[in-house]
């Protein structure tokens, strides 16, 4: 990746649910942009339907979901289901936020590619998305 | 709660240093056991890809976490204070040294841990438990749907009901929440903002059913809507009508509820969103001035409502800078209230504030270490002269706290209060060359921001233009880069990591509580007088289109069990909704 000729990775950074903790989402959005990706930040309080619609409209390669409200086990499976229904199951979905360790495997079973919990280095997230989209 | 969710993330140093025998890794080039050496730490040039802390002195970066430079030594000439003009004794103008003469020796701060989860029933049980164990005030955390004005059975609430606080949809929930609790004897703090007027109406209507008139109700409603647009992002309406509702609430409390604090002007959430200490101070005070101006414009005498305004600050890990922030805050507030807003009553001038330790400073790695961070932050709040304090629990970067974690957090306050002796003397750091210099610098940084805000047309205009939001996002990103580059040490995150972290047990919220709350709400909808609900909502819409105080028609809706979501919707029919322009 990152050859001048290669297409820029398009990432939708999204905040599903009702919590307003957007510090992490905004930092990640900026870091991904600085790493050369095309970043679309949805803003706050997005429904799963809105997020999937944005991802399809933007022809996204990846979606980064940031959730700190504790509703991830409700909202993330909904996003994954909608993506599959829209034949967009190839979009790489990552989740970031306060996700208890016990919930990580169930989220991956839903098709989430990676879960980043507090303390995850931004560089790791950049590298993961680069690798996962290229794969 | 305010879980410090995105707590300090950072790239671990890719150090080749061999792991210490106990499994702890130390960053290269870092002398330990030499912390007595004074001197400015020189930040090394960060080599891309190599995140080893590159400074060899005992200090970290030579700047605070807010990016402010710190000198190795301060002298009297640096501090440059005139005692009577700039400090004064505690309890005297400009209240830099504290709002009361005897401070914590006369009266300890209130240990106010806030709580809320599940339905009103679960939280009512917790309230009784707390009161039986000697707590004298209650503090209510609402769930996300309640904060946003959505009913529990709204599709947007799915998965969020009762998770981060208690679900309150109608007067019926408020009745359950305070069942068996004498509202004329207990003061209650309500962490609610956009729908504050509605929750106040539920509270008043419930008190009426208990036979308690509004004039006897004591407590605090947060109601600080400006910081929602700046930082916390839980809103219902556009900014202008939201400000009108705040002013309605201030006016209502001034006339009908003399014991109620109508607004808790909050820097906490601004800081949690990644601001610097200087931004927290400046934006919070600017918000406070906006409420004062709104009250005066409404025709209220400043001395009739300013004594009931209170503040809420963060206590972050940068110890001395935090203490300077509180001292500067009191001084600025007193001066502006007296000189700019013409307040004559001393009680209008003295700032009282609640403090919460920084959720954002908590790490998910080695979470027990958070107990130490919280203790140091709490101490800063105490030395800064706080009137009440919430200490975070060590597991809050992982989930809502367990009972054990909450107990340790409370014990932390008790150790500070009863074992350390720091309560014996008021403003013990007053006169420190360092702290006085920092206090002056903090003050002048705030005034710099006031000028920039003024140039934009005031804080409301500045918020509409995204100014504070941008400043905060920039500060948050700068800090993150420092952590990622290994220039700023976060113990356990980018240094001193453990190779194999133990999993910490966390609290699980039963998903069945959401269904239970939806059931409670639907039962209320089924048994209430639907016609009365429709009539009061229609009257509310009509009132919203005029400039009459909306607390009275909202109270009418509350009494007939209109839901929070219905009342918000009725107001949105007139006011519209708010959509932030997403920036990063």
XYZ file of C-alpha atoms in Angstrom:
719
model
C 0.000 0.000 0.000
C 0.924 3.683 -0.034
C 2.368 3.589 -3.533
C 1.564 6.842 -5.256
C -0.384 4.930 -7.852
C -2.480 2.863 -5.450
C -5.974 3.931 -4.554
C -6.382 5.639 -1.204
C -8.100 3.558 1.445
C -11.530 4.981 2.245
C -12.567 4.713 5.890
C -15.831 5.707 7.522
C -15.276 6.578 11.181
C -18.653 6.322 12.856
C -20.190 6.971 16.269
C -23.218 4.706 16.710
C -25.466 5.066 19.718
C -26.241 7.924 22.020
C -22.998 8.615 23.876
C -21.155 11.798 23.047
C -17.600 10.642 23.780
C -16.011 11.594 20.476
C -12.446 12.341 21.532
C -11.165 8.925 20.488
C -13.089 8.869 17.204
C -11.755 12.272 16.230
C -8.162 11.410 17.143
C -8.368 8.194 15.134
C -9.964 10.018 12.198
C -7.128 12.516 12.147
C -4.444 9.864 12.544
C -5.872 7.786 9.685
C -6.045 10.869 7.479
C -2.452 11.764 8.350
C -1.526 8.194 7.408
C -2.842 8.867 3.908
C -6.347 7.466 4.085
C -9.539 9.139 2.898
C -11.552 9.591 6.090
C -15.274 10.262 6.356
C -16.361 11.056 9.921
C -20.108 10.615 10.417
C -20.458 12.679 13.573
C -22.411 11.607 16.616
C -25.537 9.622 17.431
C -25.709 7.585 14.237
C -28.099 4.677 13.817
C -26.759 1.435 12.280
C -28.869 2.205 9.201
C -27.267 5.625 8.783
C -23.767 4.215 9.186
C -24.279 1.475 6.599
C -25.840 3.947 4.210
C -22.863 6.284 4.570
C -20.425 3.425 4.042
C -22.186 2.362 0.841
C -22.483 5.903 -0.494
C -18.834 6.565 0.219
C -17.711 3.243 -1.237
C -15.834 2.588 1.978
C -13.113 -0.028 2.309
C -13.359 0.020 6.085
C -15.644 1.179 8.902
C -14.307 2.157 12.308
C -17.053 2.080 14.951
C -16.394 3.962 18.186
C -18.707 3.065 21.066
C -18.466 4.000 24.712
C -22.068 3.660 25.814
C -22.073 -0.048 26.571
C -24.530 -0.715 23.746
C -21.976 -2.413 21.473
C -23.563 -5.864 21.762
C -26.795 -4.410 20.372
C -25.475 -1.950 17.812
C -22.502 -3.758 16.276
C -24.381 -6.948 15.297
C -27.015 -4.695 13.691
C -24.384 -2.961 11.575
C -22.900 -6.316 10.548
C -26.313 -7.716 9.620
C -27.198 -4.673 7.519
C -23.856 -4.831 5.708
C -24.436 -8.480 4.796
C -27.948 -7.701 3.598
C -26.492 -5.026 1.330
C -23.821 -7.399 -0.035
C -21.210 -5.238 1.611
C -19.808 -7.916 3.886
C -16.351 -7.313 2.424
C -16.036 -3.945 4.187
C -13.517 -4.306 7.010
C -15.192 -3.383 10.303
C -13.229 -2.483 13.414
C -14.621 -1.487 16.808
C -12.996 0.811 19.348
C -13.990 1.875 22.837
C -14.657 0.466 26.277
C -15.337 -3.088 25.208
C -15.099 -5.638 28.043
C -12.737 -8.528 27.257
C -15.613 -11.024 27.379
C -17.381 -9.268 24.525
C -14.460 -9.282 22.077
C -14.834 -12.869 20.824
C -18.612 -12.590 20.334
C -18.039 -9.410 18.312
C -15.458 -11.167 16.146
C -17.907 -14.016 15.648
C -20.260 -11.416 14.172
C -17.595 -10.613 11.590
C -15.764 -7.723 13.246
C -12.149 -7.794 12.061
C -10.569 -6.276 15.154
C -11.478 -4.660 18.473
C -9.287 -1.883 19.869
C -9.677 -1.116 23.555
C -8.364 1.917 25.482
C -4.603 2.192 25.181
C -4.461 0.729 21.697
C -1.715 2.621 19.848
C -3.012 4.606 16.881
C -0.154 3.173 14.806
C -1.479 -0.352 15.405
C -4.886 0.704 14.146
C -3.394 2.289 11.025
C -1.314 -0.803 10.300
C -4.234 -3.113 10.898
C -6.493 -1.279 8.475
C -3.747 -1.057 5.867
C -3.172 -4.792 6.109
C -6.799 -5.858 6.312
C -7.915 -3.778 3.336
C -4.969 -4.909 1.214
C -5.688 -8.554 2.019
C -19.051 7.503 36.159
C -17.791 9.292 33.075
C -15.725 6.291 32.171
C -12.345 7.403 31.017
C -13.029 5.526 28.039
C -10.484 6.454 25.504
C -7.944 6.666 28.261
C -4.443 7.551 27.226
C -3.665 5.521 24.221
C -0.157 5.342 23.029
C 2.411 3.304 21.247
C 4.559 1.204 23.505
C 8.223 2.056 23.257
C 9.836 -0.448 20.942
C 12.627 -0.805 23.365
C 15.048 -3.644 23.111
C 15.807 -3.384 26.782
C 15.543 -6.737 28.384
C 12.511 -7.226 30.501
C 13.066 -6.637 34.168
C 12.903 -9.758 36.295
C 9.385 -8.997 37.459
C 8.128 -8.726 33.916
C 8.030 -4.938 33.932
C 9.720 -3.235 31.029
C 11.476 0.034 31.517
C 12.042 2.584 28.819
C 15.596 2.993 27.692
C 17.638 5.956 28.688
C 15.526 6.759 31.672
C 17.314 7.197 34.928
C 15.351 5.977 37.851
C 15.850 6.751 41.471
C 17.210 10.158 40.658
C 14.118 12.235 40.854
C 15.702 14.819 43.132
C 17.769 16.293 40.347
C 16.235 19.601 39.416
C 16.610 20.709 35.885
C 14.748 21.125 32.697
C 14.289 17.872 30.891
C 15.304 18.191 27.303
C 13.007 16.366 24.973
C 14.921 14.274 22.540
C 14.239 14.392 18.866
C 11.641 11.743 18.281
C 12.859 9.321 15.666
C 9.948 8.068 13.643
C 9.237 4.495 14.486
C 11.352 4.511 17.598
C 9.299 5.495 20.563
C 11.816 5.176 23.333
C 11.523 8.120 25.697
C 14.501 10.156 24.600
C 15.013 12.366 27.623
C 17.605 11.395 30.105
C 16.640 13.542 33.049
C 14.327 12.548 35.832
C 11.630 14.871 34.586
C 9.199 14.081 31.836
C 8.619 16.640 29.077
C 9.423 20.162 30.311
C 5.796 21.098 29.684
C 2.616 20.242 31.531
C 0.097 17.889 29.949
C -1.574 21.092 28.789
C 1.592 22.004 26.918
C 2.640 24.840 29.225
C 6.373 25.263 29.879
C 7.533 24.851 33.470
C 10.734 26.337 34.875
C 13.086 24.360 37.097
C 12.771 26.940 39.853
C 10.471 29.803 40.808
C 11.400 32.827 42.881
C 9.425 35.654 44.528
C 9.817 37.838 41.434
C 8.095 35.156 39.326
C 5.136 34.864 41.644
C 4.543 38.618 41.714
C 1.421 38.810 43.840
C -0.096 41.578 45.892
C -1.653 39.818 48.866
C -4.736 41.976 49.260
C -5.378 42.462 45.569
C -4.630 38.962 44.264
C -5.089 36.592 47.171
C -6.780 37.786 50.315
C -7.546 35.475 53.215
C -9.874 32.557 52.578
C -13.434 33.817 52.710
C -12.489 37.306 51.551
C -12.353 38.889 48.118
C -11.081 37.785 45.618
C -11.468 34.350 47.233
C -8.350 32.962 45.520
C -7.544 31.118 48.743
C -11.031 29.682 49.140
C -14.670 30.663 49.547
C -14.799 30.145 53.325
C -12.672 31.360 56.195
C -11.992 27.982 57.771
C -12.294 25.833 54.659
C -12.029 22.082 55.275
C -11.190 22.518 58.932
C -14.594 24.086 59.394
C -16.399 21.735 57.083
C -15.124 18.788 55.074
C -15.981 18.574 51.451
C -19.040 16.463 50.607
C -18.113 12.988 49.435
C -20.636 12.740 46.660
C -20.370 9.591 44.555
C -22.966 9.495 41.892
C -24.948 6.452 40.983
C -27.664 5.193 38.730
C -28.395 2.086 36.712
C -31.242 -0.014 35.451
C -34.760 1.120 36.252
C -35.875 3.544 38.936
C -36.519 0.555 41.171
C -32.897 -0.649 41.234
C -31.581 2.857 41.752
C -34.093 3.568 44.528
C -32.763 0.510 46.355
C -29.221 1.829 45.939
C -30.312 5.259 47.237
C -31.762 3.689 50.366
C -28.571 1.686 50.852
C -26.465 4.860 50.583
C -28.685 6.799 52.981
C -28.631 3.957 55.501
C -24.844 4.145 55.383
C -24.728 7.784 56.314
C -24.747 9.580 53.004
C -26.717 12.824 53.330
C -27.122 13.779 49.695
C -28.004 11.839 46.582
C -26.590 12.145 43.097
C -28.468 10.746 40.137
C -26.848 9.480 36.945
C -29.299 9.233 34.051
C -28.981 6.809 31.185
C -28.138 7.962 27.666
C -31.701 7.929 26.294
C -32.867 10.091 29.223
C -29.974 12.507 28.609
C -30.941 12.785 24.951
C -34.678 13.147 25.571
C -35.614 9.761 24.073
C -38.142 7.468 25.718
C -36.998 3.964 26.632
C -39.180 2.427 23.920
C -37.811 4.729 21.215
C -35.929 2.682 18.564
C -32.903 4.967 19.080
C -32.727 3.843 22.708
C -32.251 0.173 21.887
C -29.386 -1.323 23.885
C -28.819 1.847 25.906
C -31.653 1.794 28.448
C -30.411 1.729 32.037
C -26.815 1.089 30.979
C -24.923 4.183 32.038
C -27.466 5.480 34.488
C -31.092 5.181 35.470
C -33.914 5.360 32.934
C -36.511 8.039 33.758
C -39.349 8.376 31.263
C -42.239 9.812 33.275
C -43.315 11.184 36.629
C -44.044 7.565 37.537
C -40.318 6.723 37.319
C -39.473 9.773 39.436
C -41.999 8.587 42.042
C -40.331 5.180 42.153
C -36.831 6.660 42.159
C -37.524 8.648 45.337
C -40.000 6.315 47.010
C -39.586 6.449 50.760
C -37.110 9.320 50.580
C -38.234 12.576 52.235
C -37.527 15.207 49.587
C -37.671 18.104 52.055
C -34.763 16.592 53.996
C -32.470 15.199 51.315
C -30.573 17.253 48.771
C -30.361 15.721 45.343
C -27.947 16.340 42.509
C -29.260 15.665 39.016
C -26.779 15.178 36.197
C -29.136 16.206 33.445
C -28.764 18.974 30.884
C -30.733 19.231 27.640
C -33.952 17.938 29.266
C -33.184 19.516 32.679
C -36.420 21.515 32.699
C -38.415 18.313 32.164
C -36.645 16.394 34.936
C -37.061 19.378 37.257
C -40.796 19.299 36.466
C -40.944 15.546 37.211
C -39.115 16.203 40.489
C -41.415 19.051 41.510
C -44.534 17.099 40.529
C -43.342 14.137 42.579
C -42.673 16.379 45.581
C -46.220 17.751 45.279
C -47.504 14.181 45.545
C -45.402 13.801 48.719
C -46.885 17.062 50.030
C -43.592 18.954 49.743
C -43.758 22.411 48.097
C -41.058 23.367 45.555
C -39.664 25.954 47.974
C -38.433 23.190 50.259
C -36.562 21.212 47.605
C -32.783 21.433 47.782
C -30.168 20.211 45.356
C -28.519 20.851 42.019
C -29.581 20.420 38.423
C -26.615 20.442 36.055
C -28.517 22.249 33.244
C -25.243 23.432 31.641
C -26.212 23.168 27.996
C -23.298 25.145 26.540
C -20.748 22.552 27.546
C -22.925 19.951 25.841
C -22.406 21.649 22.494
C -18.727 22.135 23.307
C -17.890 18.719 24.671
C -20.381 16.234 26.068
C -22.677 16.260 23.033
C -25.993 15.260 24.571
C -28.523 17.717 23.168
C -32.201 18.020 22.170
C -32.612 21.461 20.599
C -30.685 24.141 18.705
C -28.522 26.391 20.881
C -30.742 29.476 21.116
C -33.937 27.783 22.353
C -31.772 25.603 24.591
C -30.390 28.775 26.191
C -33.925 30.035 26.615
C -34.834 26.848 28.501
C -31.808 27.273 30.782
C -32.880 30.836 31.492
C -36.466 29.704 32.139
C -35.132 27.213 34.641
C -32.930 29.804 36.372
C -35.873 32.183 36.578
C -38.226 29.487 37.870
C -35.789 28.399 40.578
C -35.061 31.993 41.563
C -38.783 32.624 42.071
C -40.059 29.272 43.311
C -37.142 27.179 44.580
C -34.719 29.241 46.647
C -32.835 26.141 47.862
C -32.195 24.717 44.405
C -28.986 25.285 42.450
C -30.316 25.683 38.917
C -27.018 25.292 37.019
C -23.755 23.499 37.698
C -21.366 25.123 35.254
C -19.164 22.285 34.161
C -15.616 22.122 32.926
C -15.395 18.433 33.684
C -16.673 17.237 30.327
C -14.679 19.850 28.430
C -11.513 18.419 29.948
C -12.614 14.840 29.331
C -13.022 15.723 25.659
C -9.298 16.407 25.611
C -8.985 20.102 26.422
C -6.087 21.670 28.246
C -6.505 22.955 31.791
C -6.475 26.492 30.407
C -9.263 25.705 27.948
C -11.295 24.005 30.671
C -10.989 27.107 32.811
C -11.658 29.628 30.063
C -14.587 27.906 28.353
C -16.266 27.037 31.653
C -16.063 30.571 32.958
C -17.220 31.931 29.602
C -20.254 29.613 29.830
C -20.876 30.876 33.361
C -20.771 34.488 32.246
C -23.244 33.654 29.468
C -25.744 32.312 32.036
C -25.259 35.383 34.217
C -25.885 37.638 31.229
C -28.962 35.624 30.255
C -30.377 35.959 33.772
C -29.749 39.701 33.846
C -31.314 40.104 30.397
C -34.361 38.224 31.667
C -34.718 40.982 34.237
C -33.403 39.129 37.278
C -31.191 40.876 39.824
C -27.761 39.263 39.628
C -27.640 38.989 43.425
C -30.899 37.037 43.372
C -29.530 34.151 41.307
C -25.715 34.279 41.188
C -25.370 32.859 44.723
C -27.109 29.697 43.492
C -24.762 29.116 40.548
C -22.123 26.499 41.227
C -19.275 24.928 39.277
C -17.917 21.503 38.460
C -14.268 20.970 37.547
C -12.020 18.118 36.537
C -9.059 17.040 38.661
C -6.451 15.788 36.231
C -3.070 14.263 36.940
C -0.901 17.399 36.435
C -0.927 18.217 40.113
C 0.146 21.844 40.539
C -1.479 23.038 37.343
C -4.824 21.753 38.594
C -4.503 23.526 41.924
C -3.608 26.731 40.094
C -6.695 26.275 37.908
C -9.072 26.223 40.881
C -7.424 29.228 42.507
C -7.493 31.240 39.291
C -11.122 30.259 38.709
C -12.243 31.701 42.036
C -10.324 34.918 41.492
C -11.652 35.529 37.982
C -15.241 34.717 38.924
C -15.211 37.071 41.908
C -13.678 39.920 39.924
C -15.961 39.645 36.922
C -19.118 39.224 38.999
C -18.265 42.307 41.021
C -16.747 44.560 38.390
C -18.512 43.537 35.201
C -21.896 42.292 36.384
C -22.299 44.606 39.365
C -22.948 41.946 42.008
C -22.923 43.435 45.511
C -23.604 40.396 47.676
C -20.420 38.503 48.599
C -22.269 35.242 48.074
C -22.598 36.124 44.391
C -18.839 36.477 44.113
C -17.598 33.346 45.785
C -17.271 30.349 43.542
C -18.151 26.984 45.003
C -17.371 23.889 43.021
C -17.636 20.145 42.825
C -14.643 18.151 41.576
C -14.369 14.793 39.874
C -11.106 13.027 39.192
C -10.191 12.619 35.531
C -11.831 9.613 33.914
C -9.677 10.300 30.909
C -6.496 9.707 32.912
C -7.504 6.148 33.772
C -5.894 3.335 31.847
C -7.263 -0.044 30.891
C -3.765 -1.436 31.404
C -2.831 -2.433 34.964
C -6.064 -0.829 36.186
C -5.145 -1.044 39.863
C -2.621 1.719 39.183
C -5.628 3.982 38.606
C -6.191 3.984 42.370
C -2.926 5.897 42.691
C -3.790 8.339 39.907
C -7.194 8.995 41.434
C -5.703 9.607 44.869
C -3.274 12.190 43.533
C -5.992 13.908 41.512
C -8.346 13.934 44.478
C -5.622 15.500 46.587
C -5.244 18.267 44.017
C -8.976 18.933 44.261
C -8.797 19.079 48.033
C -5.729 21.321 48.121
C -7.451 23.476 45.522
C -10.342 23.962 47.930
C -13.196 21.897 46.503
C -16.621 21.797 48.189
C -17.470 18.300 47.045
C -15.674 15.455 45.372
C -16.325 12.355 43.313
C -13.442 9.928 43.014
C -13.506 7.559 40.038
C -13.232 3.838 40.458
C -10.150 2.076 39.160
C -12.025 -0.122 36.707
C -13.843 2.647 34.841
C -11.695 2.452 31.717
C -13.149 -1.049 31.386
C -16.816 -0.772 32.392
C -19.143 0.725 34.980
C -17.538 0.189 38.381
C -18.038 -2.817 40.601
C -19.083 -2.275 44.217
C -15.596 -3.074 45.432
C -14.053 -0.512 43.106
C -16.544 2.144 44.219
C -15.738 1.438 47.855
C -12.010 1.870 47.272
C -12.707 5.162 45.521
C -14.683 6.410 48.524
C -12.004 5.134 50.915
C -9.461 7.171 48.966
C -11.334 10.331 49.921
C -11.593 9.187 53.514
C -7.846 8.624 53.739
C -7.197 12.127 52.420
C -9.790 13.588 54.769
C -8.903 11.769 57.955
C -5.329 10.492 57.752
C -3.180 12.956 55.835
C -3.846 16.110 57.827
C -4.193 18.223 54.698
C -7.540 19.544 55.913
C -6.140 21.438 58.889
C -4.950 24.509 57.028
C -6.762 26.482 54.361
C -5.028 26.861 50.984
C -1.789 25.250 52.205
C -0.027 25.972 48.897
C -0.841 29.682 48.940
C 2.394 31.631 48.757
C 4.271 28.893 46.960
C 6.269 30.718 44.286
C 5.441 27.946 41.869
C 1.722 27.740 42.567
C 1.239 31.519 42.622
C 3.076 31.830 39.297
C 0.973 29.076 37.787
C -2.186 30.696 39.143
C -1.265 33.997 37.478
C -0.423 32.226 34.220
C -3.674 30.291 34.332
C -5.586 33.500 34.825
C -3.890 35.260 31.952
C -4.418 32.263 29.647
C -8.129 32.447 30.474
C -8.277 36.153 29.670
C -6.536 35.500 26.340
C -9.326 33.098 25.483
C -11.986 35.555 26.706
C -10.643 38.093 24.195
C -10.769 35.594 21.346
C -14.292 34.541 22.315
C -15.381 38.172 22.552
C -13.977 38.803 19.078
C -16.191 36.007 17.757
C -19.265 37.601 19.304
C -19.419 35.817 22.652
C -19.364 32.180 23.684
C -22.678 31.209 22.085
C -21.497 32.521 18.721
C -18.077 30.966 19.250
C -19.712 27.578 19.825
C -21.847 27.956 16.703
C -18.643 28.623 14.779
C -17.018 25.561 16.336
C -14.230 27.511 18.000
C -13.992 25.753 21.379
C -14.622 22.413 19.672
C -11.660 22.943 17.329
C -9.360 24.151 20.092
C -10.166 21.055 22.144
C -9.716 18.647 19.221
C -6.315 20.182 18.497
C -5.238 19.851 22.117
C -6.435 16.251 22.321
C -4.536 15.338 19.172
C -1.335 17.059 20.319
C -1.426 15.139 23.591
C -2.049 11.856 21.786
C 0.905 12.456 19.509
C 3.149 13.043 22.513
C 1.988 9.781 24.037
C 2.296 7.900 20.748
C 5.830 9.211 20.269
C 6.734 8.062 23.760
C 7.569 11.627 24.741
C 4.941 11.668 27.426
C 5.021 8.702 29.728
C 1.787 6.964 30.650
C 2.678 4.222 33.068
C 1.514 0.835 31.888
C 0.505 2.174 28.482
C 3.669 3.284 26.726
C 6.131 2.417 29.458
C 6.406 -0.110 32.239
C 3.973 -2.462 30.549
C 3.207 -5.894 31.858
C 3.705 -8.743 29.451
C 0.730 -10.678 30.703
C -2.091 -8.579 32.054
C -4.544 -10.215 34.430
C -8.141 -9.762 33.426
C -10.063 -7.528 35.822
C -13.586 -8.641 36.716
C -16.117 -6.049 35.546
C -19.734 -5.201 36.228
C -22.328 -6.624 33.850
C -25.655 -4.879 33.348
C -28.515 -7.302 32.921
C -30.046 -6.814 29.471
C -33.431 -7.775 30.945
C -33.582 -4.387 32.708
C -34.203 -2.706 29.361
C -37.257 -4.864 28.723
C -38.438 -4.233 32.265
C -38.233 -0.448 31.767
C -40.009 -0.586 28.423
C -42.746 -2.569 30.176
C -42.997 0.021 32.961
C -43.299 2.824 30.427
C -45.920 1.080 28.347
C -47.983 0.387 31.459
C -47.975 4.125 32.233
C -49.000 4.946 28.681
C -51.907 2.495 28.982
C -53.339 3.786 32.269
C -52.892 7.576 32.012
C -55.480 10.063 30.757
C -54.522 10.267 27.095
C -56.701 13.285 26.426
C -55.097 15.287 29.243
C -51.676 14.406 27.871
C -52.642 15.634 24.411
C -54.094 18.861 25.791
C -51.083 19.736 27.914
C -48.682 18.969 25.063
C -50.709 21.220 22.775
C -50.577 23.983 25.378
C -46.819 23.495 25.663
C -46.356 23.866 21.907
C -48.346 27.071 22.008
C -46.323 28.410 24.925
C -43.038 27.534 23.221
C -43.988 29.839 20.374
C -44.310 32.742 22.832
C -41.686 33.983 25.273
C -43.403 32.779 28.438
C -41.514 30.698 30.977
C -41.869 27.075 29.852
C -41.415 25.498 33.272
C -45.085 26.055 34.080
C -46.559 24.349 31.002
C -43.931 21.571 31.231
C -45.055 20.994 34.811
C -48.633 20.584 33.562
C -47.429 17.898 31.136
C -45.477 16.170 33.888
C -48.464 16.011 36.233
C -50.543 14.036 33.721
C -47.698 11.593 32.981
C -46.604 12.853 29.595
C -43.299 11.143 28.790
C -39.953 12.864 28.510
C -39.831 11.936 24.828
C -43.276 13.407 24.177
C -42.410 16.684 25.890
C -39.117 16.920 23.988
C -40.923 16.159 20.737
C -43.522 18.873 21.415
C -40.723 21.390 21.945
C -38.837 20.149 18.887
C -41.991 20.741 16.844
C -41.426 24.428 17.603
C -37.674 24.664 18.148
C -36.323 22.093 15.708
C -33.409 19.775 16.417
C -29.646 20.164 16.496
C -27.130 18.576 14.184
C -23.444 19.166 14.720
C -21.203 19.758 11.750
C -18.769 16.911 12.295
C -15.180 18.119 12.455
C -11.985 16.327 13.355
